[in-house]
Amino acid sequence: MKILGYLKECLGSLVLVILLFVLQVQCDLAIPSYTRDMVDIGISQSGIPDAVPERLSQQTFRDVTLLMPDADVTVLADSYRREDSNAPAAVQALLLSFPRSEDKKGQRAHLSEILRTPMALLAIGPIAERLPEDTPAEMRERVEAMAAEFDITKIRAAEAANPAAKDEILKNVDAEFDKLGEFADMQLNTYSTMRVQMEYKALGMDTNKIQKDYLYKTGGMMLLLSLASIICGIIVVLLASRAAAGVARNLRARLFSRVLSFSRAETDKFSPASLVTRSTNDIQHIQLALVMLIRIAIYSPLLGAGAVWNVLQTKTGMSWILGAAVGVLLLMLIAVNFTVIPKFRIMQDLLDRLNLVSREILTGIPVIRAFSREKHEEKRFDTASRSLLKNQLFVNRAMSTLMPLFFFFMNALMVTIVWFSAKGMDTGSIRMGDMMAFITYSMQIVMSFMMLAMIFVFLPRAEVAAGRINEVLATEPTVLDPPEPLDDVSDWKGEIAFSNVSFRFPGAEENVLENISFTAQQGKTTAILGGTGSGKSTLVQLIPRLYDVSSGRVTIDGTDVRDISQRKLRSLIGYVPQKAVLFSGTIDSNLRFGTDELAQEEVVRAARIAQAEDFILEKDEQYGSEISQGGTNVSGGQRQRLAIARAIAKNPKVFVFDDSFSALDFKTDAALRQALHTEISNAALIIVAQRISTVLRADRIIVLDEGRMVGCGTHEELMKSCPAYQEIARSQLSDEELSKGGGQNG
Amino acid sequence: MADNKQNAPRRRMGGPGAGIVPGEKAKNFKGTLGKLLQRFGKYPYQVAFVLLASILGTVCFVMGPEILRRATNLLQTGLQAKLIGTGEIQLGKIGAILAGLLAVYGVSALMHLAEGLIATQVTQKLCFSLRREISEKISRLPMRYFESQPIGDILSRITNDVDTLSQSMQNCFTQFIFSVTSLIGITVMMFVTSWQMTLIAFALIPISGGLIGGIMRVSQKYFKRQQKYLGEINGQVEETFAGQTVVKLFGYENTAMETFKETNSSLFASAWKSQFLSGLMMPLMNFVGNLGYVGVVVFGAVLTMNGTLMVGDIVAFVQYIRNFTQPIQQLAQVGNQFQSMAAAAERVFEFLDESEETQDALNLKQPDELRGAVTFDNVHFGYLPEKTIINSFNCAVQPGQTVAIVGPTGAGKTTLVKLLMRFYDVDSGAVLVDGHDIRELPRHALREGFGMVLQDTWLFSGTIMENIRYGRLDATDEEVVAAAKAAHVHHFINTLSEGYETHLSEDAENLSQGQKQLLTIARSILADRPILILDEATSSVDTRTEERIQKAMRNLMQGRTSFVIAHRLSTIRDADIILVLRDGDIVEQGNHAQLLERDGFYARLYNAQFAVG
């Protein structure tokens, strides 16, 4: 994928982002497990995590030892020490000899394992005494029977009488709990922690405070984790935004400088409008896509994978529900991909179509009204509008269906989990907190799945944008500077010579220009005449190297134009293109375009020669008058005159007027040519024209027809010798005018 | 998702940046909204149903956690009893509750589904009819409007603005209803479950409200800045690329690059900041959510100690808290969307409210077939009321005569044509066709008397056949071909691989200017109207094509009254009447010889062409 290529630019940030996400995902995944502890330990077990009491009375200690194998008694004895207190030794409690923080190698877990059954047995007696009123009789009997069997006073007596009785008792215990089956484990936990709480109460400890402390501590951890998660999140957003905006900035700069380096051969491939779209909208799309990509495409899979791992760890036996959910989701996505997404894609086409029809109507209003075709156009608009309506209805209906469906799916998933959790609790395989954690993990998995799916909706568009940008970046400019330019000639005269020049557009089959040779001398006017498609514009574009010749050579003062740097070459040429282009700024800044160190007189002189002085002086701000982008605030003729003045102000050695007079009326045209003739005598003048009246007085007229030179000479010579010229002249001038023009000229 | 224009965020799926981009604000928010609502009034049953379904669906949605709470509490007590050995989990009862819950969620989904489908139907139909109204409006607006308004602006009202409406209307209304209903519903349910914990949830409102507001305010600043620099970059790029050749010819590349780099780095700064700030929304809201979650779980747990609360209550509350922050966030976004929707609607309504061309009176007489006699009788006219440019112009043209309109660039040569076709009405005096004042003819009847070939050739995307047939919609294929032959374009059409069925692309890029003009001439030949309006400017056409065009035009003008905006001397010389324009006014009239004799402006103009320079 092309868009991934851009990520190379910000590899450093990317690595950092991945690290931060790993951290964040760990935090996000840890939070549900704390919820589980909160419910299962904090609430169900009153904040007592296991069967290990922190403090223990000596009596309980002794009772416990009666109910465990001798090997375990040694471990237990090593774990508790006398509380350092001033109370008499006999009533002193025992203290756990290692605080929880120093629990190494699962010492505490082992201790809990040892203590669990004895502590649970010790709990049965008190529990039986305080059974709730509404306990079913059958259950009451069972608990009371157990309490009777494991009555501690009886056991104390039995063991005092015969130490070997211990083995018998322990066997009974195992048998009793075997009856409970899977449920035994949970029940042991419950009983033993209840016994721990009773122990604390007996020792006068505040059990409420113990529970609250546990809840607050766990809550505090959750908050800390959230905080860590959000900090990671914020840094990631920062990195992602900077990285994406940075990529966009660099792309824009590369694109801009690449387009500037293009010659006509390359710019012809792209329309200016499309280049603008590429460097603004397309890049903006990529920037957005990159932010999304960095933030979602890395985080979601990490979170999803982590959640799956955690779910598998819980051993709740409900993983199949998630498998099924993801399967259903996948089916939904596939269905959407084949039904809705294609309609999404054509939406833009339909909008474009409506846009096109609207634009056609708006630009054609005079014609539409002249032909009274309003109804016809309304119908055309309606057709486009209706097909857009159909598509929009489909897409929006699909979305209106999908969203409730998706939410129903999520809710149904939750209900399913609760139901199977209830069954699981009945068999003792899971607890309340497990269920809550499982629900949270499931939602995380489903959501990260959805987020990933969303990437696939918007990524294709960014891909298209990236493709369009890369297309420009991959286009190599064909007109290049020579490695060692011959710029150091101090005295350029400006004689342009074509020798055996042929040119064909890249990829074309035929030459546009065929074997052209002529010289345009300093101080002389050379005119190039021919119809559209005769290649006359192309011909003059070879001089400033807007294109390079295909064969032959173009020289300036005998030096091949390809041996001079483009900058130097173009500084020698004053070129006025067919379509006058001005830049936003002032008249002055436009006339000084590219030549900053120009004296004011030079600017004024140029404007005068170009017949622009009158209208400039009429303006309030004169030379400081604002020019809007593209020069749209001056008329076509004024724009053309300013473009001519701009070329004159440069004081070049060679002038090229590429059909530059067509926007001028006859009068201005004539005055301008008169002024050029008198004021500019030391430069070579090359004029491309269609109107024969423009070229009558040229020192040499070159007649082009379909890329070949069919005539070369003055008006009179050509009138005698060149049939093509005669044909053009006759079509434009009457005999009377021909002789009038010719007469004055001769 | 973050691209609001194309894919406005759907309900409950707001992503980073969604709804945060500042929209344009409507000048008259209330009034516009009122007008919009009025349009909804056309669908009273649908709107009522949507409202009802939405509320019902949301109520079901909100009830869900409450029902779940019962199941969980039952589960919890059962489990607790079972663990102590004093009871059993009542699986049967729990199952029944869960089945009920599933049903409630099902109803909620169904309601939202129905609501969505109907809302889609209503909003899209509404947008469709808005588009239709606009297109009909275009036909009724005076020419003046189109000449004073940039096409891009009108275009953006038809497409972008209506599109914005279609994207945001449904979102706005359904999201608004959903957010408000669920806020209320959740609040009530929370209070029912536990008032103590509800207070915790309420503590979140100022926190999240403050966060949302703060982030939106700050990021809007940067979004605006980004928008500004984007515009600047856009301008620079457009200008430089359009003038790329000139930039190179004048060695301006380095300067251009420097300026670009400057704007580019400003854009970068505002781009990443706005991106960052809007991106903060999601993690921050998550954090607030977590804050509520932890608060509920911790305090809920503490409350279970004295039996005030059960685990099921906590489970329910966790869900409420999750669903509680969402509508707050959504309401903020909806607020923004409302703004941009109102701005779009306002622009559309503005267009629909533009004053229209005076409509033809109903009792106007249908003229017999026009012969083509045109009289300008003491005509005064100015585009602006205070600036009359045509003063007491009189001129009588016989059927079949040719009138050449000449004058320097910008002299207003098309004004006469516009008066003649009644694109504008004269200020005083009258224009008469066959003796009828054109204001007393139905517009379409008048205009059906005219054929027209303009310099800006207008072709539409469609086949060549369709484009020519535009002149007379009921013309047979043979008639179209005959017209093309008369316009000397038949041969060219046949060289195209698909001939008359060739599809013209946008702006007909596959044709040259001259060929386009020939097609429009063929169209006018086919239309066969008694009066012709021709614009001769063919500067960008090569000589051979020009010759062909000239021949075609001569064919066309045969036997018709023609008004020609003339550039060619041969046309001018052969014209029966030459009207010479200067600064909008007709300064001279007569034929070539008369005018030369007068030795006035026309003579100067004529001689200038040969005043050798």
mmCIF file of C-alpha atoms in Angstrom, chain A residues 512-722:
data_model
loop_
_atom_site.group_PDB
_atom_site.id
_atom_site.type_symbol
_atom_site.label_atom_id
_atom_site.label_comp_id
_atom_site.label_asym_id
_atom_site.label_seq_id
_atom_site.Cartn_x
_atom_site.Cartn_y
_atom_site.Cartn_z
ATOM 1 C CA VAL A 512 4.844 18.154 -35.152
ATOM 2 C CA LEU A 513 7.750 20.050 -36.640
ATOM 3 C CA GLU A 514 9.762 18.686 -39.509
ATOM 4 C CA ASN A 515 13.225 19.836 -40.455
ATOM 5 C CA ILE A 516 12.935 23.541 -39.681
ATOM 6 C CA SER A 517 15.912 25.811 -40.345
ATOM 7 C CA PHE A 518 16.020 29.599 -40.136
ATOM 8 C CA THR A 519 17.803 32.390 -38.337
ATOM 9 C CA ALA A 520 16.224 35.272 -36.442
ATOM 10 C CA GLN A 521 18.677 38.112 -36.367
ATOM 11 C CA GLN A 522 19.267 40.820 -33.867
ATOM 12 C CA GLY A 523 17.288 43.945 -34.680
ATOM 13 C CA LYS A 524 15.063 42.157 -37.179
ATOM 14 C CA THR A 525 11.483 40.968 -36.998
ATOM 15 C CA THR A 526 10.835 37.369 -37.842
ATOM 16 C CA ALA A 527 7.189 36.383 -38.181
ATOM 17 C CA ILE A 528 5.823 32.879 -38.044
ATOM 18 C CA LEU A 529 2.489 32.388 -39.755
ATOM 19 C CA GLY A 530 0.244 29.380 -39.975
ATOM 20 C CA GLY A 531 -3.073 27.926 -38.933
ATOM 21 C CA THR A 532 -3.878 26.118 -35.695
ATOM 22 C CA GLY A 533 -2.049 22.841 -35.612
ATOM 23 C CA SER A 534 0.637 24.081 -37.944
ATOM 24 C CA GLY A 535 3.099 23.931 -35.042
ATOM 25 C CA LYS A 536 3.978 27.600 -34.809
ATOM 26 C CA SER A 537 3.517 27.884 -31.043
ATOM 27 C CA THR A 538 5.456 24.704 -30.501
ATOM 28 C CA LEU A 539 8.227 26.088 -32.630
ATOM 29 C CA VAL A 540 8.799 29.161 -30.473
ATOM 30 C CA GLN A 541 8.472 27.135 -27.285
ATOM 31 C CA LEU A 542 11.660 25.357 -28.274
ATOM 32 C CA ILE A 543 13.633 28.584 -27.868
ATOM 33 C CA PRO A 544 13.336 28.970 -24.063
ATOM 34 C CA ARG A 545 13.408 25.146 -23.784
ATOM 35 C CA LEU A 546 9.791 24.706 -22.744
ATOM 36 C CA TYR A 547 10.327 21.612 -24.838
ATOM 37 C CA ASP A 548 13.581 20.154 -26.105
ATOM 38 C CA VAL A 549 14.022 19.410 -29.789
ATOM 39 C CA SER A 550 13.759 15.814 -30.895
ATOM 40 C CA SER A 551 16.515 16.258 -33.471
ATOM 41 C CA GLY A 552 18.538 19.123 -34.908
ATOM 42 C CA ARG A 553 19.400 22.050 -32.688
ATOM 43 C CA VAL A 554 18.334 25.495 -31.619
ATOM 44 C CA THR A 555 21.187 27.909 -30.948
ATOM 45 C CA ILE A 556 21.527 31.338 -29.444
ATOM 46 C CA ASP A 557 24.570 33.183 -30.730
ATOM 47 C CA GLY A 558 25.837 29.852 -31.967
ATOM 48 C CA THR A 559 25.577 28.054 -28.621
ATOM 49 C CA ASP A 560 23.134 25.194 -28.365
ATOM 50 C CA VAL A 561 20.364 26.244 -25.945
ATOM 51 C CA ARG A 562 20.788 22.907 -24.197
ATOM 52 C CA ASP A 563 24.364 23.850 -23.242
ATOM 53 C CA ILE A 564 23.252 26.885 -21.253
ATOM 54 C CA SER A 565 21.548 26.776 -17.869
ATOM 55 C CA GLN A 566 17.789 27.256 -18.128
ATOM 56 C CA ARG A 567 17.966 30.225 -15.810
ATOM 57 C CA LYS A 568 20.532 32.041 -17.966
ATOM 58 C CA LEU A 569 18.841 31.146 -21.226
ATOM 59 C CA ARG A 570 15.448 32.374 -20.061
ATOM 60 C CA SER A 571 16.919 35.586 -18.700
ATOM 61 C CA LEU A 572 17.885 36.411 -22.291
ATOM 62 C CA ILE A 573 14.384 35.858 -23.641
ATOM 63 C CA GLY A 574 11.295 38.010 -23.239
ATOM 64 C CA TYR A 575 8.414 35.682 -23.903
ATOM 65 C CA VAL A 576 4.786 36.688 -24.156
ATOM 66 C CA PRO A 577 2.545 33.649 -24.153
ATOM 67 C CA GLN A 578 -0.721 33.306 -26.031
ATOM 68 C CA LYS A 579 -2.767 33.446 -22.875
ATOM 69 C CA ALA A 580 -1.697 36.329 -20.668
ATOM 70 C CA VAL A 581 -1.131 35.204 -17.103
ATOM 71 C CA LEU A 582 -0.770 37.722 -14.322
ATOM 72 C CA PHE A 583 -0.045 37.068 -10.668
ATOM 73 C CA SER A 584 -1.699 38.447 -7.604
ATOM 74 C CA GLY A 585 0.065 41.551 -6.383
ATOM 75 C CA THR A 586 0.271 44.982 -7.955
ATOM 76 C CA ILE A 587 0.807 46.147 -11.496
ATOM 77 C CA ASP A 588 4.302 47.101 -10.441
ATOM 78 C CA SER A 589 5.104 43.686 -8.970
ATOM 79 C CA ASN A 590 3.812 42.061 -12.128
ATOM 80 C CA LEU A 591 5.964 44.210 -14.363
ATOM 81 C CA ARG A 592 9.010 43.504 -12.212
ATOM 82 C CA PHE A 593 8.210 39.824 -12.133
ATOM 83 C CA GLY A 594 11.453 37.905 -11.770
ATOM 84 C CA THR A 595 13.618 41.003 -12.157
ATOM 85 C CA ASP A 596 13.609 42.771 -8.830
ATOM 86 C CA GLU A 597 16.447 45.227 -9.325
ATOM 87 C CA LEU A 598 14.660 47.200 -12.004
ATOM 88 C CA ALA A 599 14.665 51.000 -12.049
ATOM 89 C CA GLN A 600 11.268 52.699 -12.003
ATOM 90 C CA GLU A 601 11.932 54.357 -15.396
ATOM 91 C CA GLU A 602 12.409 50.953 -16.944
ATOM 92 C CA VAL A 603 9.023 49.832 -15.675
ATOM 93 C CA VAL A 604 7.331 52.962 -16.967
ATOM 94 C CA ARG A 605 9.054 52.683 -20.311
ATOM 95 C CA ALA A 606 7.932 49.100 -20.683
ATOM 96 C CA ALA A 607 4.354 50.037 -19.868
ATOM 97 C CA ARG A 608 4.483 52.843 -22.400
ATOM 98 C CA ILE A 609 5.778 50.670 -25.207
ATOM 99 C CA ALA A 610 3.176 48.033 -24.400
ATOM 100 C CA GLN A 611 0.412 50.683 -24.676
ATOM 101 C CA ALA A 612 -0.449 50.012 -21.069
ATOM 102 C CA GLU A 613 0.466 53.400 -19.675
ATOM 103 C CA ASP A 614 -2.863 55.068 -20.401
ATOM 104 C CA PHE A 615 -5.046 52.655 -18.528
ATOM 105 C CA ILE A 616 -2.544 52.286 -15.692
ATOM 106 C CA LEU A 617 -2.506 56.025 -15.107
ATOM 107 C CA GLU A 618 -6.304 56.095 -15.190
ATOM 108 C CA LYS A 619 -6.392 53.894 -12.127
ATOM 109 C CA ASP A 620 -6.416 55.458 -8.666
ATOM 110 C CA GLU A 621 -3.391 53.619 -7.449
ATOM 111 C CA GLN A 622 -1.635 53.662 -10.825
ATOM 112 C CA TYR A 623 1.333 51.269 -10.694
ATOM 113 C CA GLY A 624 0.388 50.250 -7.178
ATOM 114 C CA SER A 625 -3.016 49.010 -8.341
ATOM 115 C CA GLU A 626 -4.028 45.647 -6.996
ATOM 116 C CA ILE A 627 -4.010 42.727 -9.415
ATOM 117 C CA SER A 628 -6.135 39.776 -8.346
ATOM 118 C CA GLN A 629 -5.163 36.186 -8.879
ATOM 119 C CA GLY A 630 -4.915 35.411 -12.579
ATOM 120 C CA GLY A 631 -5.428 39.088 -13.337
ATOM 121 C CA THR A 632 -9.187 38.731 -13.464
ATOM 122 C CA ASN A 633 -9.770 42.318 -12.380
ATOM 123 C CA VAL A 634 -8.400 43.773 -15.602
ATOM 124 C CA SER A 635 -9.835 43.201 -19.067
ATOM 125 C CA GLY A 636 -8.369 40.675 -21.485
ATOM 126 C CA GLY A 637 -6.747 43.362 -23.571
ATOM 127 C CA GLN A 638 -5.226 45.087 -20.552
ATOM 128 C CA ARG A 639 -3.973 41.776 -19.246
ATOM 129 C CA GLN A 640 -2.278 41.102 -22.558
ATOM 130 C CA ARG A 641 -0.650 44.521 -22.596
ATOM 131 C CA LEU A 642 0.664 44.033 -19.068
ATOM 132 C CA ALA A 643 2.086 40.674 -20.081
ATOM 133 C CA ILE A 644 3.831 42.368 -22.985
ATOM 134 C CA ALA A 645 5.134 45.134 -20.745
ATOM 135 C CA ARG A 646 6.434 42.517 -18.323
ATOM 136 C CA ALA A 647 8.526 40.986 -21.108
ATOM 137 C CA ILE A 648 9.788 44.359 -22.257
ATOM 138 C CA ALA A 649 10.771 45.378 -18.733
ATOM 139 C CA LYS A 650 13.123 42.434 -18.596
ATOM 140 C CA ASN A 651 15.140 44.069 -21.350
ATOM 141 C CA PRO A 652 15.839 40.783 -23.100
ATOM 142 C CA LYS A 653 17.946 40.034 -26.152
ATOM 143 C CA VAL A 654 15.211 38.051 -27.822
ATOM 144 C CA PHE A 655 11.479 38.769 -27.884
ATOM 145 C CA VAL A 656 8.984 36.031 -28.541
ATOM 146 C CA PHE A 657 5.359 37.042 -29.057
ATOM 147 C CA ASP A 658 3.302 33.910 -29.247
ATOM 148 C CA ASP A 659 0.144 35.158 -30.916
ATOM 149 C CA SER A 660 0.056 37.805 -28.228
ATOM 150 C CA PHE A 661 -1.859 40.446 -30.111
ATOM 151 C CA SER A 662 -5.115 38.625 -30.696
ATOM 152 C CA ALA A 663 -6.787 39.975 -27.573
ATOM 153 C CA LEU A 664 -6.061 43.534 -28.688
ATOM 154 C CA ASP A 665 -8.294 45.543 -30.932
ATOM 155 C CA PHE A 666 -6.943 46.689 -34.259
ATOM 156 C CA LYS A 667 -6.011 50.104 -33.031
ATOM 157 C CA THR A 668 -4.015 49.074 -30.008
ATOM 158 C CA ASP A 669 -2.416 46.300 -31.994
ATOM 159 C CA ALA A 670 -1.174 48.787 -34.562
ATOM 160 C CA ALA A 671 0.078 51.322 -32.004
ATOM 161 C CA LEU A 672 1.875 48.626 -30.084
ATOM 162 C CA ARG A 673 3.674 47.314 -33.126
ATOM 163 C CA GLN A 674 4.641 50.830 -34.084
ATOM 164 C CA ALA A 675 6.133 51.414 -30.635
ATOM 165 C CA LEU A 676 7.950 48.106 -30.625
ATOM 166 C CA HIS A 677 9.435 48.930 -33.974
ATOM 167 C CA THR A 678 10.806 52.285 -32.926
ATOM 168 C CA GLU A 679 11.800 51.587 -29.323
ATOM 169 C CA ILE A 680 13.310 48.166 -29.549
ATOM 170 C CA SER A 681 15.962 47.972 -32.157
ATOM 171 C CA ASN A 682 18.710 45.875 -30.644
ATOM 172 C CA ALA A 683 16.783 42.675 -29.963
ATOM 173 C CA ALA A 684 15.580 39.869 -32.161
ATOM 174 C CA LEU A 685 11.801 39.922 -32.520
ATOM 175 C CA ILE A 686 9.966 36.685 -33.163
ATOM 176 C CA ILE A 687 6.227 37.041 -33.691
ATOM 177 C CA VAL A 688 3.770 34.212 -34.042
ATOM 178 C CA ALA A 689 0.563 35.297 -35.740
ATOM 179 C CA GLN A 690 -2.645 34.206 -37.374
ATOM 180 C CA ARG A 691 -3.769 37.571 -38.624
ATOM 181 C CA ILE A 692 -1.875 38.416 -41.716
ATOM 182 C CA SER A 693 -2.142 42.128 -40.994
ATOM 183 C CA THR A 694 0.100 41.586 -37.981
ATOM 184 C CA VAL A 695 2.985 40.244 -40.043
ATOM 185 C CA LEU A 696 2.848 42.337 -43.209
ATOM 186 C CA ARG A 697 5.880 44.367 -42.286
ATOM 187 C CA ALA A 698 8.108 41.658 -40.870
ATOM 188 C CA ASP A 699 11.660 41.382 -42.190
ATOM 189 C CA ARG A 700 11.067 37.733 -42.737
ATOM 190 C CA ILE A 701 7.889 35.684 -42.659
ATOM 191 C CA ILE A 702 8.082 31.957 -42.112
ATOM 192 C CA VAL A 703 4.988 30.112 -43.285
ATOM 193 C CA LEU A 704 4.245 26.869 -41.550
ATOM 194 C CA ASP A 705 1.826 24.242 -42.709
ATOM 195 C CA GLU A 706 1.374 21.034 -40.755
ATOM 196 C CA GLY A 707 4.808 21.369 -39.213
ATOM 197 C CA ARG A 708 6.721 22.065 -42.411
ATOM 198 C CA MET A 709 8.204 25.304 -43.588
ATOM 199 C CA VAL A 710 6.399 26.044 -46.829
ATOM 200 C CA GLY A 711 7.615 29.544 -47.297
ATOM 201 C CA CYS A 712 10.170 32.039 -46.080
ATOM 202 C CA GLY A 713 10.596 35.615 -47.151
ATOM 203 C CA THR A 714 8.957 39.038 -47.077
ATOM 204 C CA HIS A 715 5.283 39.647 -47.809
ATOM 205 C CA GLU A 716 6.002 40.586 -51.411
ATOM 206 C CA GLU A 717 8.272 37.646 -52.040
ATOM 207 C CA LEU A 718 5.774 35.258 -50.552
ATOM 208 C CA MET A 719 2.858 36.762 -52.469
ATOM 209 C CA LYS A 720 4.780 35.858 -55.589
ATOM 210 C CA SER A 721 6.251 32.523 -54.665
ATOM 211 C CA CYS A 722 4.232 30.886 -51.921
#
